[in-house]
């Protein structure tokens, strides 16, 4: 297959409020080196996708306030590869924007869509999976979603029910919302359920056709944009003001009749929560993941991060998150980490902007 027809879209527009106070509105998690690997999550995602696409075929969609950060971290890409959203409208509009822009340049394009904040350790398996999907989408009118074999009853992910007796690409039975713990345990015990990774592959023809059938209001906004011209930015700004906000799952995948799931085996983590950071860090003898100058006593199963130049002494904690970042200190039970986003939402309009 001609690699010149392979394109990628990296979705890099979120604020990452579940990782506050490390992830802040001025520099969200996708622009941070969360695991000390020497590259930000965005850079790691770009490097990974460059193994299946030419670098000039990789597009990044982000909020317009982060366009400069994207260019700074990926200095070799052109400004045409940065799709700047004037307002957030969820994933369906951003995919529609990218699909129509790519199709205006190459109507035979295949397209993989990937969030910027995923950690994939087995990149060879990832590349093989994308190539496999592209071989199918280049010939067939099919929308492929990548499903991850669950390793635990996680309540932070959506699930995909599929025929567990099938091999390779198979029909989606149904999509499941993020479950409570008991339901997640049931999914794991029964089998036949995959984590919904949020990684997709399709041809631009197929996704645009599906947008037209299932999300005509969104599709109508982006099909008449004059891409690669001086009119693109003002037309996009106008279109986004009236564009519905909807996820690709709700707008397309749960409605379309040509969606299939590809179970994949690569080591995958959505680095969206402190718990996910903890799980990908090295532990000490007491299963504490520590960053910085920290002394612990009778402390177990904790994630503790303190800023440089500060000593932290932690005694008597179990299963806690302790994060000291600039002028913010967060101490929260690991089992209640989802509340960090809720707290951030409550206070973001009332506290000093330097804190958020």
Coordinates of C-alpha atoms in Angstrom, one line a residue:
X1 CA 0.0 0.0 0.0
X2 CA 1.2 3.5 -0.9
X3 CA 2.3 5.2 2.3
X4 CA 1.6 8.5 0.6
X5 CA -2.1 7.8 1.1
X6 CA -1.7 7.3 4.8
X7 CA -2.7 10.3 7.0
X8 CA -3.0 10.8 10.7
X9 CA -4.9 13.1 13.0
X10 CA -3.6 13.8 16.5
X11 CA -6.3 15.2 18.8
X12 CA -4.5 17.6 21.2
X13 CA -7.0 20.1 22.4
X14 CA -8.0 19.1 25.9
X15 CA -7.1 20.8 29.2
X16 CA -6.4 17.6 31.1
X17 CA -8.2 18.8 34.3
X18 CA -8.1 15.3 35.9
X19 CA -4.3 15.8 36.1
X20 CA -4.5 19.2 37.8
X21 CA -2.4 20.8 39.2
X22 CA 0.4 19.4 36.9
X23 CA -1.8 19.9 33.8
X24 CA -2.9 23.5 33.7
X25 CA -4.8 25.5 31.1
X26 CA -1.7 27.3 30.0
X27 CA 0.2 24.0 29.3
X28 CA -2.0 20.9 29.4
X29 CA -0.8 17.3 29.8
X30 CA -0.3 16.6 26.1
X31 CA 2.6 19.1 26.1
X32 CA 4.2 17.6 29.3
X33 CA 6.8 14.8 29.8
X34 CA 4.7 13.0 32.4
X35 CA 6.9 9.9 32.7
X36 CA 10.4 11.4 32.4
X37 CA 11.0 10.0 28.9
X38 CA 12.5 13.1 27.4
X39 CA 9.5 13.8 25.1
X40 CA 6.1 15.2 25.7
X41 CA 3.0 13.0 25.1
X42 CA 2.3 15.0 21.9
X43 CA 5.9 14.4 20.6
X44 CA 5.7 10.7 21.5
X45 CA 2.4 10.3 19.6
X46 CA 3.9 12.2 16.6
X47 CA 7.0 9.9 16.6
X48 CA 4.8 6.8 16.7
X49 CA 2.5 7.9 13.9
X50 CA 5.5 8.9 11.7
X51 CA 6.1 5.1 11.4
X52 CA 2.9 4.7 9.4
X53 CA 2.6 8.1 7.7
X54 CA 4.9 10.6 6.1
X55 CA 5.5 13.4 8.6
X56 CA 3.9 16.0 6.4
X57 CA 0.7 13.9 6.4
X58 CA 0.3 14.1 10.2
X59 CA -2.2 16.8 11.3
X60 CA -2.7 18.1 14.8
X61 CA -6.0 19.5 15.9
X62 CA -5.9 21.7 19.0
X63 CA -7.4 24.7 20.6
X64 CA -6.1 27.9 18.9
X65 CA -4.5 29.0 22.2
X66 CA -2.2 26.0 22.0
X67 CA -1.2 26.3 18.3
X68 CA 2.1 28.0 19.3
X69 CA 2.9 25.2 21.7
X70 CA 2.3 22.6 19.0
X71 CA 4.6 24.5 16.6
X72 CA 7.2 24.8 19.4
X73 CA 7.2 21.1 20.2
X74 CA 7.0 20.0 16.5
X75 CA 9.1 22.6 14.7
X76 CA 9.4 20.7 11.5
X77 CA 5.7 20.6 10.6
X78 CA 4.0 23.3 8.5
X79 CA 1.3 25.7 9.8
X80 CA -1.1 23.9 7.5
X81 CA -0.8 20.8 9.6
X82 CA -2.0 22.6 12.7
X83 CA -5.8 22.8 12.8
X84 CA -6.7 25.4 15.3
X85 CA -10.2 25.2 16.9
X86 CA -11.6 28.6 18.0
X87 CA -13.8 26.8 20.6
X88 CA -14.0 23.2 21.9
X89 CA -16.8 21.2 20.2
X90 CA -15.8 17.6 21.2
X91 CA -14.4 15.0 18.8
X92 CA -17.0 14.7 16.0
X93 CA -16.4 18.3 14.7
X94 CA -12.6 18.0 14.9
X95 CA -12.6 14.7 13.0
X96 CA -15.0 16.3 10.4
X97 CA -12.7 19.3 10.0
X98 CA -9.6 17.1 9.5
X99 CA -11.4 14.6 7.2
X100 CA -12.7 17.2 4.8
X101 CA -9.3 19.1 4.8
X102 CA -7.4 15.9 4.0
X103 CA -10.0 14.8 1.4
X104 CA -9.6 18.2 -0.4
X105 CA -6.0 17.4 -0.9
X106 CA -6.1 13.6 -1.3
X107 CA -9.6 12.0 -1.8
X108 CA -8.0 8.5 -1.7
X109 CA -6.5 9.1 1.8
X110 CA -6.7 6.6 4.7
X111 CA -6.8 8.3 8.1
X112 CA -5.9 7.1 11.6
X113 CA -7.2 9.2 14.5
X114 CA -5.3 9.1 17.8
X115 CA -5.5 11.2 21.0
X116 CA -2.2 12.9 22.0
X117 CA -2.3 11.6 25.6
X118 CA -1.9 7.9 25.2
X119 CA 1.1 5.8 26.2
X120 CA 1.8 2.9 23.9
X121 CA 4.9 0.9 24.9
X122 CA 4.8 -1.8 22.2
X123 CA 5.0 0.4 19.2
X124 CA 5.8 -2.4 16.8
X125 CA 2.4 -4.0 17.6
X126 CA 0.7 -0.6 17.2
X127 CA 2.3 0.0 13.8
X128 CA 1.3 -3.5 12.7
X129 CA -2.3 -2.9 13.8
X130 CA -2.6 0.4 12.0
X131 CA -1.2 -1.1 8.8
X132 CA -3.6 -4.0 9.1
X133 CA -6.5 -1.5 9.5
X134 CA -5.3 0.6 6.5
X135 CA -5.2 -2.4 4.3
X136 CA -8.9 -2.9 5.0
X137 CA -10.1 0.7 4.9
X138 CA -8.3 1.2 1.6
X139 CA -10.6 -1.3 0.0
X140 CA -13.8 -1.5 2.1
X141 CA -16.3 1.0 3.4
X142 CA -15.7 0.3 7.1
X143 CA -15.0 2.3 10.2
X144 CA -12.4 0.6 12.5
X145 CA -12.2 1.2 16.2
X146 CA -9.3 -0.2 18.2
X147 CA -10.3 -2.2 21.2
X148 CA -7.9 -3.0 24.1
X149 CA -8.1 -6.2 26.1
X150 CA -9.0 -5.1 29.7
X151 CA -6.5 -6.1 32.4
X152 CA -8.7 -4.9 35.3
X153 CA -12.3 -3.8 36.0
X154 CA -11.6 -0.1 35.2
X155 CA -14.4 2.4 35.6
X156 CA -12.6 5.2 33.7
X157 CA -13.0 3.7 30.2
X158 CA -16.0 3.0 27.9
X159 CA -16.3 -0.6 26.7
X160 CA -17.1 -2.3 23.4
X161 CA -19.0 -5.6 23.4
X162 CA -17.9 -7.9 20.6
X163 CA -18.0 -11.6 19.6
X164 CA -15.1 -13.0 21.6
X165 CA -15.1 -16.2 19.5
X166 CA -14.1 -14.2 16.4
X167 CA -10.6 -13.5 15.3
X168 CA -9.2 -10.2 13.9
X169 CA -11.6 -7.5 12.8
X170 CA -15.1 -8.2 14.0
X171 CA -18.6 -6.7 14.3
X172 CA -19.3 -4.4 17.2
X173 CA -22.3 -5.7 19.2
X174 CA -22.7 -2.5 21.2
X175 CA -20.8 0.3 22.9
X176 CA -21.1 0.6 26.7
X177 CA -20.8 3.7 28.8
X178 CA -18.2 4.0 31.6
X179 CA -19.5 1.4 34.1
X180 CA -19.6 1.4 37.8
X181 CA -17.2 -1.0 39.6
X182 CA -19.6 -4.0 39.8
X183 CA -20.5 -3.8 36.2
X184 CA -16.9 -3.5 35.2
X185 CA -16.1 -6.6 37.2
X186 CA -19.0 -8.4 35.4
X187 CA -17.6 -7.3 32.0
X188 CA -14.2 -8.7 32.9
X189 CA -15.6 -12.0 34.2
X190 CA -17.8 -12.6 31.2
X191 CA -15.2 -11.7 28.5
X192 CA -16.3 -10.3 25.2
X193 CA -15.7 -6.7 26.3
X194 CA -12.8 -4.4 25.2
X195 CA -11.8 -1.0 26.4
X196 CA -12.7 1.7 23.9
X197 CA -9.3 3.2 23.1
X198 CA -10.5 6.2 21.2
X199 CA -8.2 5.3 18.3
X200 CA -9.8 4.9 14.9
X201 CA -9.0 4.2 11.3
X202 CA -11.0 4.7 8.1
X203 CA -10.8 6.2 4.6
X204 CA -11.8 9.9 4.3
X205 CA -14.5 8.8 1.9
X206 CA -16.0 6.4 4.5
X207 CA -16.0 8.9 7.4
X208 CA -17.3 11.8 5.3
X209 CA -20.1 9.5 4.0
X210 CA -21.0 8.5 7.5
X211 CA -20.9 12.1 8.7
X212 CA -23.3 13.0 5.9
X213 CA -25.7 10.2 6.9
X214 CA -25.5 10.4 10.7
X215 CA -24.4 14.0 11.6
X216 CA -25.5 16.1 8.6
X217 CA -25.5 19.3 10.6
X218 CA -21.8 18.9 11.5
X219 CA -20.9 17.6 8.0
X220 CA -22.6 20.5 6.3
X221 CA -20.4 23.0 8.2
X222 CA -17.1 21.5 7.0
X223 CA -17.9 20.3 3.5
X224 CA -18.0 23.8 2.0
X225 CA -14.9 25.3 3.6
X226 CA -12.2 26.6 1.2
X227 CA -9.3 24.6 2.6
X228 CA -5.7 25.6 2.0
X229 CA -6.8 29.1 1.2
X230 CA -6.9 32.5 3.0
X231 CA -10.6 31.8 3.6
X232 CA -10.1 28.7 5.7
X233 CA -9.5 30.3 9.1
X234 CA -12.3 32.8 9.0
X235 CA -14.7 30.2 7.6
X236 CA -13.7 27.7 10.3
X237 CA -14.2 30.4 13.0
X238 CA -17.7 31.2 11.7
X239 CA -18.6 27.5 11.4
X240 CA -17.5 26.6 14.9
X241 CA -19.7 29.2 16.4
X242 CA -22.8 27.3 15.2
X243 CA -21.4 23.8 15.2
X244 CA -23.0 21.3 17.6
X245 CA -20.8 19.8 20.2
X246 CA -20.8 16.0 20.0
X247 CA -18.4 13.1 20.3
X248 CA -17.6 10.8 17.4
X249 CA -19.0 7.9 19.4
X250 CA -22.4 9.4 19.8
X251 CA -22.6 11.2 16.4
X252 CA -21.2 8.4 14.3
X253 CA -20.1 5.1 15.8
X254 CA -23.2 4.2 17.7
X255 CA -25.4 4.9 14.7
X256 CA -23.4 3.6 11.7
X257 CA -23.9 0.1 10.4
X258 CA -20.3 -0.3 9.1
X259 CA -18.4 -0.1 12.4
X260 CA -16.0 -2.9 13.3
X261 CA -13.6 -3.4 16.2
X262 CA -10.0 -4.6 16.0
X263 CA -8.9 -6.2 19.3
X264 CA -5.2 -5.2 19.8
X265 CA -2.5 -6.4 22.1
X266 CA -0.1 -3.4 22.4
X267 CA 0.5 -2.1 25.9
X268 CA -1.8 0.9 26.1
X269 CA -2.7 3.4 28.8
X270 CA -4.7 6.6 28.6
X271 CA -2.6 8.9 30.7
X272 CA -5.6 10.9 31.8
X273 CA -5.6 10.4 35.6
X274 CA -3.1 10.3 38.4
X275 CA -3.9 6.6 38.8
X276 CA -2.7 5.9 35.3
X277 CA 0.5 7.9 35.9
X278 CA 1.0 5.8 39.1
X279 CA 0.6 2.6 37.2
X280 CA 3.3 3.5 34.7
X281 CA 5.8 4.7 37.2
X282 CA 8.5 2.6 39.0
X283 CA 7.6 1.7 42.6
X284 CA 9.7 1.5 45.7
X285 CA 9.6 -1.4 48.2
X286 CA 6.3 0.0 49.7
X287 CA 4.8 0.4 46.2
X288 CA 5.1 4.2 46.4
X289 CA 5.8 6.0 43.1
X290 CA 7.9 9.0 44.2
X291 CA 9.2 11.9 42.2
X292 CA 11.4 14.5 44.0
X293 CA 13.0 14.7 47.4
X294 CA 10.6 12.6 49.5
X295 CA 11.0 10.7 52.8
X296 CA 8.2 8.2 53.6
X297 CA 7.4 6.3 56.7
X298 CA 4.5 3.8 57.1
X299 CA 3.3 4.9 53.7
X300 CA 2.1 2.5 51.0
X301 CA 0.7 2.5 47.5
X302 CA 1.0 6.3 47.1
X303 CA 1.9 8.6 44.2
X304 CA 3.9 11.4 45.6
X305 CA 5.3 14.2 43.5
X306 CA 7.0 17.3 44.9
X307 CA 8.8 20.2 43.1
X308 CA 12.5 20.5 42.9
X309 CA 14.2 22.2 45.8
X310 CA 11.5 21.0 48.3
X311 CA 11.7 18.2 50.9
X312 CA 8.4 16.3 51.7
X313 CA 8.0 14.0 54.6
X314 CA 5.0 11.7 54.3
X315 CA 3.9 9.5 57.1
X316 CA 1.0 7.2 57.7
X317 CA -0.7 7.4 54.3
X318 CA -2.0 4.6 52.1
X319 CA -3.5 4.8 48.6
X320 CA -3.1 8.5 48.3
X321 CA -2.1 11.0 45.7
X322 CA 0.1 13.8 46.9
X323 CA 1.1 16.4 44.3
X324 CA 3.0 19.6 45.0
X325 CA 3.2 21.7 41.9
X326 CA 4.2 25.4 42.0
X327 CA 1.7 27.1 44.3
X328 CA -0.8 24.2 44.5
X329 CA -0.8 21.2 46.8
X330 CA -3.3 18.4 46.2
X331 CA -3.8 15.5 48.6
X332 CA -6.5 13.1 47.6
X333 CA -7.3 9.3 48.1
X334 CA -6.5 7.4 44.9
X335 CA -9.9 5.9 44.8
X336 CA -11.4 9.4 44.7
X337 CA -9.1 10.8 42.0
X338 CA -12.1 11.5 39.7
X339 CA -13.1 14.2 42.1
X340 CA -10.0 16.3 41.2
X341 CA -11.7 17.2 37.9
X342 CA -14.9 18.2 39.8
X343 CA -12.9 20.3 42.2
X344 CA -11.0 22.0 39.4
X345 CA -14.3 22.8 37.6
X346 CA -15.7 24.4 40.8
X347 CA -12.8 26.6 41.5
X348 CA -11.3 27.5 38.1
X349 CA -13.4 30.7 37.8
X350 CA -12.9 31.9 41.4
X351 CA -9.2 31.4 42.1
X352 CA -6.0 33.0 40.9
X353 CA -5.4 32.0 37.2
X354 CA -1.8 31.1 38.1
X355 CA -3.2 28.1 40.1
X356 CA -5.2 26.6 37.3

